[in-house]
Tab-separated table of C-alpha atoms in Angstrom:
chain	number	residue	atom	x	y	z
A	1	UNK	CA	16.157	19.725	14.738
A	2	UNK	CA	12.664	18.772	13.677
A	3	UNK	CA	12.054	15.812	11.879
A	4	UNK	CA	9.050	15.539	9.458
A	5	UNK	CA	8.530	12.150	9.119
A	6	UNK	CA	5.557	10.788	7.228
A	7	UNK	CA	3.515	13.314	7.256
A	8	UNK	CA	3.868	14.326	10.706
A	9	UNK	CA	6.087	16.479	12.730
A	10	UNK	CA	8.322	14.169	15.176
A	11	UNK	CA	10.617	16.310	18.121
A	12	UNK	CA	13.848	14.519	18.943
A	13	UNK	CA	13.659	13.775	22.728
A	14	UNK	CA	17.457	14.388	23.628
A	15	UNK	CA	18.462	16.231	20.499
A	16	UNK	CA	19.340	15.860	17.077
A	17	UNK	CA	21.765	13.043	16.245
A	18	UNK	CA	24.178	12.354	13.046
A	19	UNK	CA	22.440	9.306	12.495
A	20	UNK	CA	19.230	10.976	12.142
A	21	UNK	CA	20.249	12.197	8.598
A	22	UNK	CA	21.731	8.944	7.851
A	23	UNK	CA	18.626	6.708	8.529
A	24	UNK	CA	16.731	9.146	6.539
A	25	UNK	CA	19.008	9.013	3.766
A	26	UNK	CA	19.717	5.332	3.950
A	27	UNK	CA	15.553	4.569	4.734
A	28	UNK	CA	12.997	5.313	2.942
A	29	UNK	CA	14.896	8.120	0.821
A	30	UNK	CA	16.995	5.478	-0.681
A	31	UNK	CA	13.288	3.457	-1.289
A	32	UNK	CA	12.054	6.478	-3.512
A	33	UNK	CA	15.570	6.899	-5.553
A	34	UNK	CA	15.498	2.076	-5.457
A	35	UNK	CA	12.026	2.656	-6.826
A	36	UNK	CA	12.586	5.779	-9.772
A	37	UNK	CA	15.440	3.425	-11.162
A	38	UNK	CA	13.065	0.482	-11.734
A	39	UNK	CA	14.324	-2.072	-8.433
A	40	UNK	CA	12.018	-3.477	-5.848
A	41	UNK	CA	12.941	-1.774	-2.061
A	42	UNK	CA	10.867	-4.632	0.092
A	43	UNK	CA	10.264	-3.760	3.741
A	44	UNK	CA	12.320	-6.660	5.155
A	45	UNK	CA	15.432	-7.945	6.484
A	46	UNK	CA	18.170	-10.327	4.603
A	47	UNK	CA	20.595	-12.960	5.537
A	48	UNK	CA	22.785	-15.319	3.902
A	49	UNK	CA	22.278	-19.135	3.972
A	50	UNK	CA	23.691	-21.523	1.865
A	51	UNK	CA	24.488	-19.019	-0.974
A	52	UNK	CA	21.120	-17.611	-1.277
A	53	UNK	CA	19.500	-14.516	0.197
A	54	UNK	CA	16.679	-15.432	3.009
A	55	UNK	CA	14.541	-12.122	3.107
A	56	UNK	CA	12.454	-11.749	6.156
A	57	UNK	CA	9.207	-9.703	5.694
A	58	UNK	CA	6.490	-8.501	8.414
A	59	UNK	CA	4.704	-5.342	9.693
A	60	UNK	CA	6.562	-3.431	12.012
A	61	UNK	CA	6.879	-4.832	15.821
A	62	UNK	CA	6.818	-8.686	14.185
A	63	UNK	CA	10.617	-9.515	14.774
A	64	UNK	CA	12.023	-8.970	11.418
A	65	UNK	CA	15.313	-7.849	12.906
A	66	UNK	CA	15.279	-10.315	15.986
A	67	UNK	CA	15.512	-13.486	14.035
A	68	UNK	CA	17.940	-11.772	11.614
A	69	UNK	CA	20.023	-11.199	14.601
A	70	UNK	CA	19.439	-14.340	15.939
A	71	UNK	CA	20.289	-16.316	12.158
A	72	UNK	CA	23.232	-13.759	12.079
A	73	UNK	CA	24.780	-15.563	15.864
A	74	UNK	CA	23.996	-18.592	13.967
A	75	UNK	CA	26.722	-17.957	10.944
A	76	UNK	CA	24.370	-16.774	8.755
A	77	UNK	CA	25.652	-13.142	7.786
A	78	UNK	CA	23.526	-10.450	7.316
A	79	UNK	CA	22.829	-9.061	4.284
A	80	UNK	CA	20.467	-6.112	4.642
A	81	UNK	CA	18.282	-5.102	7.641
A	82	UNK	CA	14.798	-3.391	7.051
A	83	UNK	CA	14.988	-2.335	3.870
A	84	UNK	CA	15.626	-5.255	0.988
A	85	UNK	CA	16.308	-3.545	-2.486
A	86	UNK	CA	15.681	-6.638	-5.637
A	87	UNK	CA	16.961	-6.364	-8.986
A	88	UNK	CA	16.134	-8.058	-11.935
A	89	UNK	CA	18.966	-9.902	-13.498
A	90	UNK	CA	19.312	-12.554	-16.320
A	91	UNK	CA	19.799	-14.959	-13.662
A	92	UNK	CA	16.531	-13.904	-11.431
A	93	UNK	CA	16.306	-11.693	-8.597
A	94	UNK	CA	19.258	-10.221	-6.613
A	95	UNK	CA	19.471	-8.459	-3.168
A	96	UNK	CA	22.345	-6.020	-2.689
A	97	UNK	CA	23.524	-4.884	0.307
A	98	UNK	CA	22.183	-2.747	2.500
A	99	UNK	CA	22.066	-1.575	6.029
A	100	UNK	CA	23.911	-4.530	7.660
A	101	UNK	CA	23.815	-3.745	11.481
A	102	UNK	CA	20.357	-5.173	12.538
A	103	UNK	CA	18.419	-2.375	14.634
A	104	UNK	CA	17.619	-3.423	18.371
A	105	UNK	CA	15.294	-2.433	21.451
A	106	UNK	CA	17.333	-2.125	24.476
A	107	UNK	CA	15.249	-5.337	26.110
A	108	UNK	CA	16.656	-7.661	22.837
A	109	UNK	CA	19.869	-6.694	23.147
A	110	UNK	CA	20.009	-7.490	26.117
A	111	UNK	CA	18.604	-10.860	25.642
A	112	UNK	CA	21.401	-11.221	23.499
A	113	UNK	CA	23.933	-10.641	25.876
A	114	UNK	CA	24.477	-7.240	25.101
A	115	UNK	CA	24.686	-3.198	26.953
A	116	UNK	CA	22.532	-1.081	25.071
A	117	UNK	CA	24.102	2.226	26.215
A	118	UNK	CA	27.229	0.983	24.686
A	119	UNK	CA	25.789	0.662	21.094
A	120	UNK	CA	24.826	3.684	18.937
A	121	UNK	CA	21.552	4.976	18.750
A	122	UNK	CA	19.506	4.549	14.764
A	123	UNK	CA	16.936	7.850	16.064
A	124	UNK	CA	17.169	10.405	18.471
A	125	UNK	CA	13.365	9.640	18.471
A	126	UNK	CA	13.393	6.303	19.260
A	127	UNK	CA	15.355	3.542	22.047
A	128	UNK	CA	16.312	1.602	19.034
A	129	UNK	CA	20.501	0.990	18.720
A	130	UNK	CA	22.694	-0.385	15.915
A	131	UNK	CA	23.760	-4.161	16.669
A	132	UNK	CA	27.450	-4.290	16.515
A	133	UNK	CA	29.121	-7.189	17.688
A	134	UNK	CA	32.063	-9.621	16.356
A	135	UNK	CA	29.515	-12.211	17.195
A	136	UNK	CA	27.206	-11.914	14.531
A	137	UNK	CA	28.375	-11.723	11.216
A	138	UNK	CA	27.658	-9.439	8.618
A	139	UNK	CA	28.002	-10.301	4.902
A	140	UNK	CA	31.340	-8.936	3.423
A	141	UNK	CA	31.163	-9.998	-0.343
A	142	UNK	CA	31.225	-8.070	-3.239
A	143	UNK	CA	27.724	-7.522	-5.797
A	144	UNK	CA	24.378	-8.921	-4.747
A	145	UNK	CA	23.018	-12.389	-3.358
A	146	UNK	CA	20.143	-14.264	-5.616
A	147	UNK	CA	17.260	-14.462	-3.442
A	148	UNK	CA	16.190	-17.830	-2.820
A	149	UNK	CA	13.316	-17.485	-0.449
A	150	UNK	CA	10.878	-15.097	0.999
A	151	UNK	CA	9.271	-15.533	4.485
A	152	UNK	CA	5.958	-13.980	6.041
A	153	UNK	CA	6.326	-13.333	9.604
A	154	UNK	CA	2.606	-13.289	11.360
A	155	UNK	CA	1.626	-13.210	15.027
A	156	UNK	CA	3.758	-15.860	17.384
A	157	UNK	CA	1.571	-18.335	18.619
A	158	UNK	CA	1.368	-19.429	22.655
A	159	UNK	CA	3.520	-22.662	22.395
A	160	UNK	CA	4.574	-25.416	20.365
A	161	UNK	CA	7.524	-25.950	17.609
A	162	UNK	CA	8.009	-23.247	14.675
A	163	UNK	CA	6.749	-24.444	11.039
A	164	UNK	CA	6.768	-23.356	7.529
A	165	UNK	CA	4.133	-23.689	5.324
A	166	UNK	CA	3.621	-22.385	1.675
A	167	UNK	CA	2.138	-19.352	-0.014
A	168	UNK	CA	-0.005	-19.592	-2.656
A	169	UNK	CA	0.456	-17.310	-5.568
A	170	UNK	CA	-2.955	-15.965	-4.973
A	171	UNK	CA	-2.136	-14.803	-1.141
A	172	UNK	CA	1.629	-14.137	-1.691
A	173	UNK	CA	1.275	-11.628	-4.716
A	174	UNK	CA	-0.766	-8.505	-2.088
A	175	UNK	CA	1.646	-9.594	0.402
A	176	UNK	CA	4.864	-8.411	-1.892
A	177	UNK	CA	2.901	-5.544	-2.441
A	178	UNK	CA	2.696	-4.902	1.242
A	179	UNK	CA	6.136	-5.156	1.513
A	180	UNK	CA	6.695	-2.469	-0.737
A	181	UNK	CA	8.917	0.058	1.222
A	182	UNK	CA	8.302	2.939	1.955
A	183	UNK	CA	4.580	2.065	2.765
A	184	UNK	CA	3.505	5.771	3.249
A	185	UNK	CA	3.923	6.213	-0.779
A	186	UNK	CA	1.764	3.719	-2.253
A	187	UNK	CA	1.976	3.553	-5.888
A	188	UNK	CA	0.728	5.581	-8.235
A	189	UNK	CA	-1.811	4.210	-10.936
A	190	UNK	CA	0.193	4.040	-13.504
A	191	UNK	CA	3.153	2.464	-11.865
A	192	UNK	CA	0.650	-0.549	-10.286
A	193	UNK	CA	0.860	-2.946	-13.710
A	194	UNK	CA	4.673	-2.677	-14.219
A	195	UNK	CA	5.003	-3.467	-9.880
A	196	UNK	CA	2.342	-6.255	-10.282
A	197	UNK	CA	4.506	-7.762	-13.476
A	198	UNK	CA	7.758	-7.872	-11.556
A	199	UNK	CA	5.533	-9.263	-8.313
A	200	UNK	CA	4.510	-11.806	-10.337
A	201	UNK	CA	8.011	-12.547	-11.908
A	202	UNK	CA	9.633	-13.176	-8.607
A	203	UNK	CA	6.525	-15.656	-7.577
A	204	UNK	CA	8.110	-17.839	-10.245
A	205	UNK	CA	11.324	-18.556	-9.239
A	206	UNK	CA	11.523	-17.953	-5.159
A	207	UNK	CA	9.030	-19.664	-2.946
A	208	UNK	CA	7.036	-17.684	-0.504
A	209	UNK	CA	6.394	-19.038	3.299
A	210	UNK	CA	4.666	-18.518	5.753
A	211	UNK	CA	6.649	-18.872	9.323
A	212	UNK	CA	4.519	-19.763	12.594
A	213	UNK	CA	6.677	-18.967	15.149
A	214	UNK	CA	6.081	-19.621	19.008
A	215	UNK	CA	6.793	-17.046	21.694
A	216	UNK	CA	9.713	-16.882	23.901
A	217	UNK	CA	13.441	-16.781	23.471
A	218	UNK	CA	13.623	-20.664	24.087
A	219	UNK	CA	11.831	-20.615	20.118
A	220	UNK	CA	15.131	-19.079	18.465
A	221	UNK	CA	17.502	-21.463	17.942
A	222	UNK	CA	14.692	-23.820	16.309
A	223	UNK	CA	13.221	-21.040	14.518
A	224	UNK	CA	16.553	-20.523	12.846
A	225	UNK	CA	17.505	-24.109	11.961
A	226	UNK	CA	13.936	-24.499	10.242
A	227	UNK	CA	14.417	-21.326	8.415
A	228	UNK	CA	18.104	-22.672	7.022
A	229	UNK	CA	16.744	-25.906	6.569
A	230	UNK	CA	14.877	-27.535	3.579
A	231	UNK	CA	11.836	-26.217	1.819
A	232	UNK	CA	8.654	-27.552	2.725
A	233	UNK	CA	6.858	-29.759	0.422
């Protein structure tokens, strides 16, 4: 099977696989329907800490499901693993459950303790396998999670302890945009205002931070106790 995939043709390397469909389907398929009915599909991962949904954004490559892993060891259960759909409730902004295995390279799993070849595969066109492990717990309630903060993964540094600092409004409204999943359809015109008014809506109630994060596996268990911890001030 060939898979067109963003406007390009992709051949599987070992053949087609079930979960090919089911990516697509549960991707950036389920992005286009999230985004027709009106919700916000965010290009990041979600776990569950102290009642509220932590959603983990970055470009591709920055970690996003590595820490969720990590924060999911930790107790913290996942809620949703690349692909964060929002809803707009009386009460603020929900998250509901998505994708809840947190998608691997063969090298982090293995960090983590864990075969690769015993783990499915997400693409036949990629190393990538599905996390699944009593270990790290995935969320198991019913309806959706109010968010209660968003963080912006950038480049690990060389050294030194992980931080959080705040986003201004300014800087964090055209990084929700950049969330927006799937990036390969940007909006059109006439859909920018209504996006930019929900943006702005979440920007009032849920804080958005920056994490610096050093480099090295030694870095995880501190990055994950700052990220459960207390807001900055």
């Amino acid at each position: 099977m060939t898979l067109f995939w963003a406007g390009r043709m992709a051949e599987p390397d070992d053949g087609a696989l079930p979960q090919d469909l089911a990516s697509l389907f549960l991707g950036p398929v389920l992005a286009l329907v999230a985004r027709r009915l009106g919700r916000l599909p965010l290009h990041a991962a979600a776990a569950v800490s102290g009642g509220e949904a932590v959603l983990i954004s970055g470009p591709s490559g920055a970690g996003k499901s590595t820490l969720l892993a990590a924060l999911a060891r930790a107790g913290c259960p996942v809620l949703a693993d690349d692909q964060a759909i929002l809803d707009e409730t009386p009460d603020g902004f929900h998250v509901y459950r998505g994708q809840d295995r947190p998608r691997l390279l063969p090298d982090t799993l293995a960090q983590f303790g864990l075969d690769p070849v015993s783990l499915p595969r997400v693409w036949s066109i990629t190393p990538k396998r599905r996390l699944e492990s009593p270990d790290f717990v995935v969320h198991d309630g019913a309806g959706d999670v109010p968010v209660g903060r968003i963080l912006l993964l950038g480049p690990r540094t060389g050294g030194g302890s992980p931080a959080l600092r705040r986003v201004p409004p300014v800087a964090a409204l055209p990084a929700l945009e950049a969330m927006l999943h799937p990036a390969f359809l940007p909006p059109r015109p006439w859909e920018r205002a209504t996006l930019f008014r929900r943006l702005a809506r979440i920007l009032e109630d849920v804080p958005v931070l920056y994490l610096d994060r050093p480099d090295g596996w030694d870095a995880l268990e501190a990055t994950c106790d700052l990220v459960r911890g207390p807001l900055p001030s």
